[in-house]
Amino acid sequence: MGFPYICCMEILDILIIGGGPIGLNCALEAQKNNLSYRVIEKGTIVNSLYNYPLYMRFFSTAEKLEIAEIPFISTAPKPGRQEALEYYQGITRQRNININLYEKVEKVSKENEIFTIETSKGKYSAKNVIISTGFYDIPNLMNIPGEDLSKVRHYYTEPYPYAKQKIVVVGSSNSAVDAALETYRKGAEVTMIIRHSEISKSVKYWVKPDIENRIAEGSIAAHFNAELMEIKQHSVVFKDEKGELQEIENDFVLAMTGYLPDFDFLKNSGIELQGDCLNPLYHPETMETNVPNLYLAGVVCGGKDTHLWFIENSRIHAEMIVKNILSE
Ligand SMILES: Cc1cc2nc3c(=O)[nH]c(=O)nc-3n(C[C@H](O)[C@H](O)[C@H](O)COP(=O)(O)OP(=O)(O)OC[C@H]3O[C@@H](n4cnc5c(N)ncnc54)[C@H](O)[C@@H]3O)c2cc1C
């Protein structure tokens, strides 16, 4: 016997795909305006945050991560992952947000002004759909030989597995720098391979001097203007700034090369993707895409420009969308 297949006959005002901070904010805005809604989330509540590095600290202060003006009390000016999980999951419980978990949306189609949303567990109907699926599920691959070896990690969780190991960290953004510093402090021998000529300017202001000083004193090796070319079982090959190939011993590669939205899902839902960065087409004042009544919210809006949107500046999307829905 198969699992029970849910077929919801009710036509919702809004179906929200993705239960990240911004999807939850959209749910609260719908609730406030007495619209019927449901959030469908493929993992746990705020699944991306759940999968962040265990000891990460946000670059935003707590009040900038707040949704629906619900106070976010943190013991430090910049909250960590666990506090954020408590905050967003707590709101979901207290406000009784309608959310289905561990259910993946597979297809969105539209006929006679009504959307059909097909998921791993069932089928739903809605007048409006908000896609707030973020960008944390698909790593931005380097597409080099050996990237599929089990020693290559595109997600970093904690430093302890890497004690006394030879680690290569690829990248120079916040994730790369946090991974390099944490693993170095637990006894890893760390080499950073960085495509640019310096540590990224976006690195948290209180962390940047730390990594720059560790590199300057030689505790962490860093190759700037360099590119990883091949990963082997016990070594890696990279091109240095002179264009020469170097091979160094290696146990693990932490490829902190960023993540991408699910472009196939956006395209298959009918959303036009524009230019080299595959920026989805939407109206900046309403967040409505080229498909009428299909909206985008949160960091999924940026295409490959994943640095453009964060919780801080995309919290406003919920209000813009619901205002537009109510005006129709
Ligand atoms: C390490 C890290 C640190 C960050 N620090 C900050 C910070 O300090 N301040 C800040 O403002 N921003 C920060 N950001 C950026 C951004 O705020 C986060 O990415 C944030 O989680 C975005 O919220 P979101 O709701 O748009 O997307 P997400 O939180 O990614 O939520 C999307 C949800 O959709 C679900 N989903 C995806 N596809 C489907 C599907 N087909 N069906 C059902 N569910 C689906 C996912 O499981 C996920 O739960 C950080 C990002 C990272 C990676």
mmCIF file of N, CA, C and O and ligand atoms in Angstrom, residues 17-23 40-44 46-49 52-53 56-60 64-65 103-106 132-137 175 259 265 297-300 309-312 314, ligand 1:
data_model
loop_
_atom_site.group_PDB
_atom_site.id
_atom_site.type_symbol
_atom_site.label_atom_id
_atom_site.label_comp_id
_atom_site.label_asym_id
_atom_site.label_seq_id
_atom_site.Cartn_x
_atom_site.Cartn_y
_atom_site.Cartn_z
ATOM 1 N N ILE A 17 5.461 28.452 -1.476
ATOM 2 C CA ILE A 17 6.416 27.344 -1.634
ATOM 3 C C ILE A 17 7.722 27.709 -0.927
ATOM 4 O O ILE A 17 8.410 28.645 -1.346
ATOM 5 N N GLY A 18 8.046 27.009 0.147
ATOM 6 C CA GLY A 18 9.277 27.267 0.903
ATOM 7 C C GLY A 18 8.986 27.915 2.239
ATOM 8 O O GLY A 18 8.404 28.996 2.298
ATOM 9 N N GLY A 19 9.378 27.231 3.312
ATOM 10 C CA GLY A 19 9.154 27.739 4.668
ATOM 11 C C GLY A 19 10.422 28.282 5.289
ATOM 12 O O GLY A 19 10.772 27.964 6.421
ATOM 13 N N GLY A 20 11.136 29.141 4.522
ATOM 14 C CA GLY A 20 12.271 29.882 5.083
ATOM 15 C C GLY A 20 11.739 31.134 5.769
ATOM 16 O O GLY A 20 10.516 31.346 5.840
ATOM 17 N N PRO A 21 12.628 31.991 6.275
ATOM 18 C CA PRO A 21 12.174 33.209 6.962
ATOM 19 C C PRO A 21 11.204 34.031 6.116
ATOM 20 O O PRO A 21 10.215 34.559 6.631
ATOM 21 N N ILE A 22 11.440 34.090 4.815
ATOM 22 C CA ILE A 22 10.601 34.954 3.977
ATOM 23 C C ILE A 22 9.273 34.275 3.643
ATOM 24 O O ILE A 22 8.229 34.922 3.606
ATOM 25 N N GLY A 23 9.281 32.968 3.423
ATOM 26 C CA GLY A 23 8.020 32.240 3.230
ATOM 27 C C GLY A 23 7.137 32.379 4.469
ATOM 28 O O GLY A 23 5.924 32.596 4.371
ATOM 29 N N ILE A 40 4.165 25.120 1.880
ATOM 30 C CA ILE A 40 4.660 23.751 1.643
ATOM 31 C C ILE A 40 6.186 23.812 1.699
ATOM 32 O O ILE A 40 6.810 24.564 0.928
ATOM 33 N N GLU A 41 6.775 23.058 2.597
ATOM 34 C CA GLU A 41 8.232 23.100 2.828
ATOM 35 C C GLU A 41 8.801 21.690 2.675
ATOM 36 O O GLU A 41 8.268 20.739 3.245
ATOM 37 N N LYS A 42 9.898 21.577 1.940
ATOM 38 C CA LYS A 42 10.415 20.225 1.668
ATOM 39 C C LYS A 42 11.250 19.644 2.816
ATOM 40 O O LYS A 42 11.582 18.466 2.817
ATOM 41 N N GLY A 43 11.594 20.474 3.790
ATOM 42 C CA GLY A 43 12.362 19.961 4.930
ATOM 43 C C GLY A 43 11.697 20.374 6.224
ATOM 44 O O GLY A 43 10.475 20.336 6.351
ATOM 45 N N THR A 44 12.530 20.785 7.191
ATOM 46 C CA THR A 44 11.974 21.270 8.451
ATOM 47 C C THR A 44 11.691 22.777 8.330
ATOM 48 O O THR A 44 11.975 23.371 7.281
ATOM 49 N N VAL A 46 12.353 26.522 8.407
ATOM 50 C CA VAL A 46 13.612 27.215 8.057
ATOM 51 C C VAL A 46 14.753 26.205 7.810
ATOM 52 O O VAL A 46 15.803 26.231 8.445
ATOM 53 N N ASN A 47 14.509 25.390 6.821
ATOM 54 C CA ASN A 47 15.418 24.282 6.526
ATOM 55 C C ASN A 47 16.834 24.735 6.153
ATOM 56 O O ASN A 47 17.809 24.085 6.512
ATOM 57 N N SER A 48 16.947 25.864 5.441
ATOM 58 C CA SER A 48 18.293 26.330 5.057
ATOM 59 C C SER A 48 19.095 26.666 6.307
ATOM 60 O O SER A 48 20.256 26.268 6.438
ATOM 61 N N LEU A 49 18.451 27.374 7.242
ATOM 62 C CA LEU A 49 19.160 27.770 8.472
ATOM 63 C C LEU A 49 19.553 26.532 9.278
ATOM 64 O O LEU A 49 20.625 26.489 9.885
ATOM 65 N N TYR A 52 22.799 25.330 8.048
ATOM 66 C CA TYR A 52 23.968 26.231 8.122
ATOM 67 C C TYR A 52 25.041 25.624 9.018
ATOM 68 O O TYR A 52 24.753 24.758 9.859
ATOM 69 N N PRO A 53 26.290 26.145 8.905
ATOM 70 C CA PRO A 53 27.333 25.706 9.844
ATOM 71 C C PRO A 53 26.855 25.882 11.289
ATOM 72 O O PRO A 53 26.222 26.894 11.616
ATOM 73 N N MET A 56 27.733 29.195 13.094
ATOM 74 C CA MET A 56 27.733 30.439 12.307
ATOM 75 C C MET A 56 27.067 31.572 13.080
ATOM 76 O O MET A 56 26.227 31.358 13.931
ATOM 77 N N ARG A 57 27.500 32.768 12.766
ATOM 78 C CA ARG A 57 26.890 33.958 13.349
ATOM 79 C C ARG A 57 26.415 34.836 12.188
ATOM 80 O O ARG A 57 27.134 34.995 11.189
ATOM 81 N N PHE A 58 25.209 35.340 12.266
ATOM 82 C CA PHE A 58 24.678 36.190 11.197
ATOM 83 C C PHE A 58 25.476 37.484 11.112
ATOM 84 O O PHE A 58 26.032 37.938 12.113
ATOM 85 N N PHE A 59 25.534 38.060 9.907
ATOM 86 C CA PHE A 59 26.153 39.390 9.810
ATOM 87 C C PHE A 59 25.151 40.468 10.211
ATOM 88 O O PHE A 59 25.510 41.593 10.508
ATOM 89 N N SER A 60 23.864 40.100 10.228
ATOM 90 C CA SER A 60 22.813 41.063 10.583
ATOM 91 C C SER A 60 22.600 41.065 12.096
ATOM 92 O O SER A 60 22.734 40.024 12.741
ATOM 93 N N LYS A 64 17.201 43.116 12.547
ATOM 94 C CA LYS A 64 17.101 43.108 11.079
ATOM 95 C C LYS A 64 16.682 41.748 10.538
ATOM 96 O O LYS A 64 16.437 41.582 9.354
ATOM 97 N N LEU A 65 16.615 40.750 11.415
ATOM 98 C CA LEU A 65 16.156 39.418 10.994
ATOM 99 C C LEU A 65 14.715 39.179 11.421
ATOM 100 O O LEU A 65 14.140 38.127 11.145
ATOM 101 N N GLU A 103 7.583 17.942 2.476
ATOM 102 C CA GLU A 103 6.753 17.778 1.274
ATOM 103 C C GLU A 103 7.342 18.706 0.214
ATOM 104 O O GLU A 103 7.393 19.930 0.410
ATOM 105 N N LYS A 104 7.771 18.140 -0.901
ATOM 106 C CA LYS A 104 8.451 18.947 -1.917
ATOM 107 C C LYS A 104 7.487 19.322 -3.034
ATOM 108 O O LYS A 104 6.778 18.454 -3.543
ATOM 109 N N VAL A 105 7.486 20.594 -3.419
ATOM 110 C CA VAL A 105 6.676 21.001 -4.567
ATOM 111 C C VAL A 105 7.427 20.630 -5.838
ATOM 112 O O VAL A 105 8.598 20.990 -6.016
ATOM 113 N N GLU A 106 6.765 19.895 -6.707
ATOM 114 C CA GLU A 106 7.431 19.407 -7.913
ATOM 115 C C GLU A 106 6.988 20.140 -9.165
ATOM 116 O O GLU A 106 7.740 20.266 -10.123
ATOM 117 N N SER A 132 9.138 31.076 -2.685
ATOM 118 C CA SER A 132 10.162 31.629 -1.770
ATOM 119 C C SER A 132 11.107 30.488 -1.411
ATOM 120 O O SER A 132 11.229 30.093 -0.251
ATOM 121 N N THR A 133 11.743 29.938 -2.452
ATOM 122 C CA THR A 133 12.519 28.707 -2.299
ATOM 123 C C THR A 133 14.011 28.949 -2.037
ATOM 124 O O THR A 133 14.773 27.974 -1.934
ATOM 125 N N GLY A 134 14.432 30.226 -1.938
ATOM 126 C CA GLY A 134 15.818 30.504 -1.574
ATOM 127 C C GLY A 134 16.821 30.012 -2.593
ATOM 128 O O GLY A 134 16.506 29.801 -3.773
ATOM 129 N N PHE A 135 18.067 29.784 -2.102
ATOM 130 C CA PHE A 135 19.107 29.324 -3.049
ATOM 131 C C PHE A 135 20.094 28.348 -2.404
ATOM 132 O O PHE A 135 21.196 28.174 -2.885
ATOM 133 N N TYR A 136 19.715 27.727 -1.292
ATOM 134 C CA TYR A 136 20.737 26.982 -0.538
ATOM 135 C C TYR A 136 20.789 25.490 -0.881
ATOM 136 O O TYR A 136 21.530 24.752 -0.257
ATOM 137 N N ASP A 137 20.008 25.047 -1.858
ATOM 138 C CA ASP A 137 19.924 23.599 -2.104
ATOM 139 C C ASP A 137 20.830 23.104 -3.222
ATOM 140 O O ASP A 137 21.074 21.914 -3.335
ATOM 141 N N SER A 175 31.489 32.210 4.102
ATOM 142 C CA SER A 175 31.471 30.777 4.383
ATOM 143 C C SER A 175 32.881 30.197 4.327
ATOM 144 O O SER A 175 33.268 29.388 5.183
ATOM 145 N N TYR A 259 25.970 28.976 -3.844
ATOM 146 C CA TYR A 259 24.800 28.147 -4.144
ATOM 147 C C TYR A 259 23.936 28.865 -5.173
ATOM 148 O O TYR A 259 24.099 30.065 -5.396
ATOM 149 N N PHE A 265 13.182 24.696 -11.876
ATOM 150 C CA PHE A 265 11.860 24.822 -11.249
ATOM 151 C C PHE A 265 11.210 26.156 -11.644
ATOM 152 O O PHE A 265 10.014 26.201 -11.982
ATOM 153 N N ALA A 297 9.470 35.767 -3.728
ATOM 154 C CA ALA A 297 9.793 36.461 -2.479
ATOM 155 C C ALA A 297 11.104 35.919 -1.922
ATOM 156 O O ALA A 297 11.391 34.726 -2.052
ATOM 157 N N GLY A 298 11.891 36.801 -1.323
ATOM 158 C CA GLY A 298 13.127 36.367 -0.672
ATOM 159 C C GLY A 298 14.294 36.271 -1.630
ATOM 160 O O GLY A 298 14.267 36.832 -2.732
ATOM 161 N N VAL A 299 15.299 35.513 -1.234
ATOM 162 C CA VAL A 299 16.574 35.546 -1.937
ATOM 163 C C VAL A 299 16.540 34.827 -3.295
ATOM 164 O O VAL A 299 17.474 34.951 -4.075
ATOM 165 N N VAL A 300 15.469 34.106 -3.592
ATOM 166 C CA VAL A 300 15.344 33.453 -4.900
ATOM 167 C C VAL A 300 15.290 34.481 -6.033
ATOM 168 O O VAL A 300 15.588 34.174 -7.189
ATOM 169 N N TRP A 309 20.227 39.828 -2.320
ATOM 170 C CA TRP A 309 19.104 39.780 -1.383
ATOM 171 C C TRP A 309 19.464 39.005 -0.140
ATOM 172 O O TRP A 309 20.166 38.000 -0.202
ATOM 173 N N PHE A 310 18.992 39.479 0.996
ATOM 174 C CA PHE A 310 19.145 38.748 2.263
ATOM 175 C C PHE A 310 17.817 38.846 2.995
ATOM 176 O O PHE A 310 16.858 39.425 2.484
ATOM 177 N N ILE A 311 17.783 38.330 4.222
ATOM 178 C CA ILE A 311 16.549 38.437 5.009
ATOM 179 C C ILE A 311 16.234 39.919 5.212
ATOM 180 O O ILE A 311 15.113 40.379 4.989
ATOM 181 N N GLU A 312 17.287 40.648 5.627
ATOM 182 C CA GLU A 312 17.174 42.083 5.921
ATOM 183 C C GLU A 312 16.372 42.852 4.884
ATOM 184 O O GLU A 312 15.441 43.572 5.219
ATOM 185 N N SER A 314 14.739 41.599 2.118
ATOM 186 C CA SER A 314 13.631 40.974 1.377
ATOM 187 C C SER A 314 12.408 40.723 2.268
ATOM 188 O O SER A 314 11.411 40.189 1.812
HETATM 189 C C1 LIG B 1 25.704 30.931 5.739
HETATM 190 C C2 LIG B 1 24.728 32.044 5.418
HETATM 191 C C3 LIG B 1 24.661 33.146 6.275
HETATM 192 C C4 LIG B 1 23.718 34.172 6.018
HETATM 193 N N1 LIG B 1 23.673 35.246 6.869
HETATM 194 C C5 LIG B 1 22.736 36.209 6.658
HETATM 195 C C6 LIG B 1 22.612 37.337 7.554
HETATM 196 O O1 LIG B 1 23.382 37.500 8.495
HETATM 197 N N2 LIG B 1 21.643 38.253 7.326
HETATM 198 C C7 LIG B 1 20.762 38.133 6.274
HETATM 199 O O2 LIG B 1 19.880 38.983 6.135
HETATM 200 N N3 LIG B 1 20.903 37.126 5.387
HETATM 201 C C8 LIG B 1 21.852 36.159 5.551
HETATM 202 N N4 LIG B 1 21.975 35.127 4.650
HETATM 203 C C9 LIG B 1 21.220 35.168 3.376
HETATM 204 C C10 LIG B 1 19.720 34.861 3.452
HETATM 205 O O3 LIG B 1 19.167 35.681 4.402
HETATM 206 C C11 LIG B 1 19.389 33.471 3.768
HETATM 207 O O4 LIG B 1 19.789 32.726 2.656
HETATM 208 C C12 LIG B 1 17.892 33.261 4.091
HETATM 209 O O5 LIG B 1 17.727 31.942 4.527
HETATM 210 C C13 LIG B 1 16.980 33.570 2.927
HETATM 211 O O6 LIG B 1 15.618 33.372 3.279
HETATM 212 P P1 LIG B 1 14.558 32.802 2.218
HETATM 213 O O7 LIG B 1 13.323 32.545 3.012
HETATM 214 O O8 LIG B 1 14.490 33.701 1.045
HETATM 215 O O9 LIG B 1 15.186 31.439 1.690
HETATM 216 P P2 LIG B 1 15.557 30.103 2.500
HETATM 217 O O10 LIG B 1 15.804 30.382 3.931
HETATM 218 O O11 LIG B 1 16.634 29.428 1.739
HETATM 219 O O12 LIG B 1 14.206 29.263 2.433
HETATM 220 C C14 LIG B 1 13.810 28.556 1.296
HETATM 221 C C15 LIG B 1 13.055 27.311 1.744
HETATM 222 O O13 LIG B 1 12.435 26.720 0.623
HETATM 223 C C16 LIG B 1 12.512 25.310 0.749
HETATM 224 N N5 LIG B 1 12.336 24.751 -0.601
HETATM 225 C C17 LIG B 1 13.171 24.852 -1.659
HETATM 226 N N6 LIG B 1 12.663 24.244 -2.743
HETATM 227 C C18 LIG B 1 11.463 23.722 -2.358
HETATM 228 C C19 LIG B 1 10.455 22.961 -3.026
HETATM 229 N N7 LIG B 1 10.564 22.633 -4.323
HETATM 230 N N8 LIG B 1 9.348 22.566 -2.322
HETATM 231 C C20 LIG B 1 9.208 22.902 -1.011
HETATM 232 N N9 LIG B 1 10.140 23.633 -0.331
HETATM 233 C C21 LIG B 1 11.238 24.032 -0.998
HETATM 234 C C22 LIG B 1 13.869 25.075 1.378
HETATM 235 O O14 LIG B 1 13.953 23.825 2.020
HETATM 236 C C23 LIG B 1 13.981 26.249 2.347
HETATM 237 O O15 LIG B 1 13.520 25.931 3.645
HETATM 238 C C24 LIG B 1 22.878 34.107 4.872
HETATM 239 C C25 LIG B 1 22.989 32.999 4.005
HETATM 240 C C26 LIG B 1 23.903 31.986 4.260
HETATM 241 C C27 LIG B 1 23.985 30.832 3.299
#
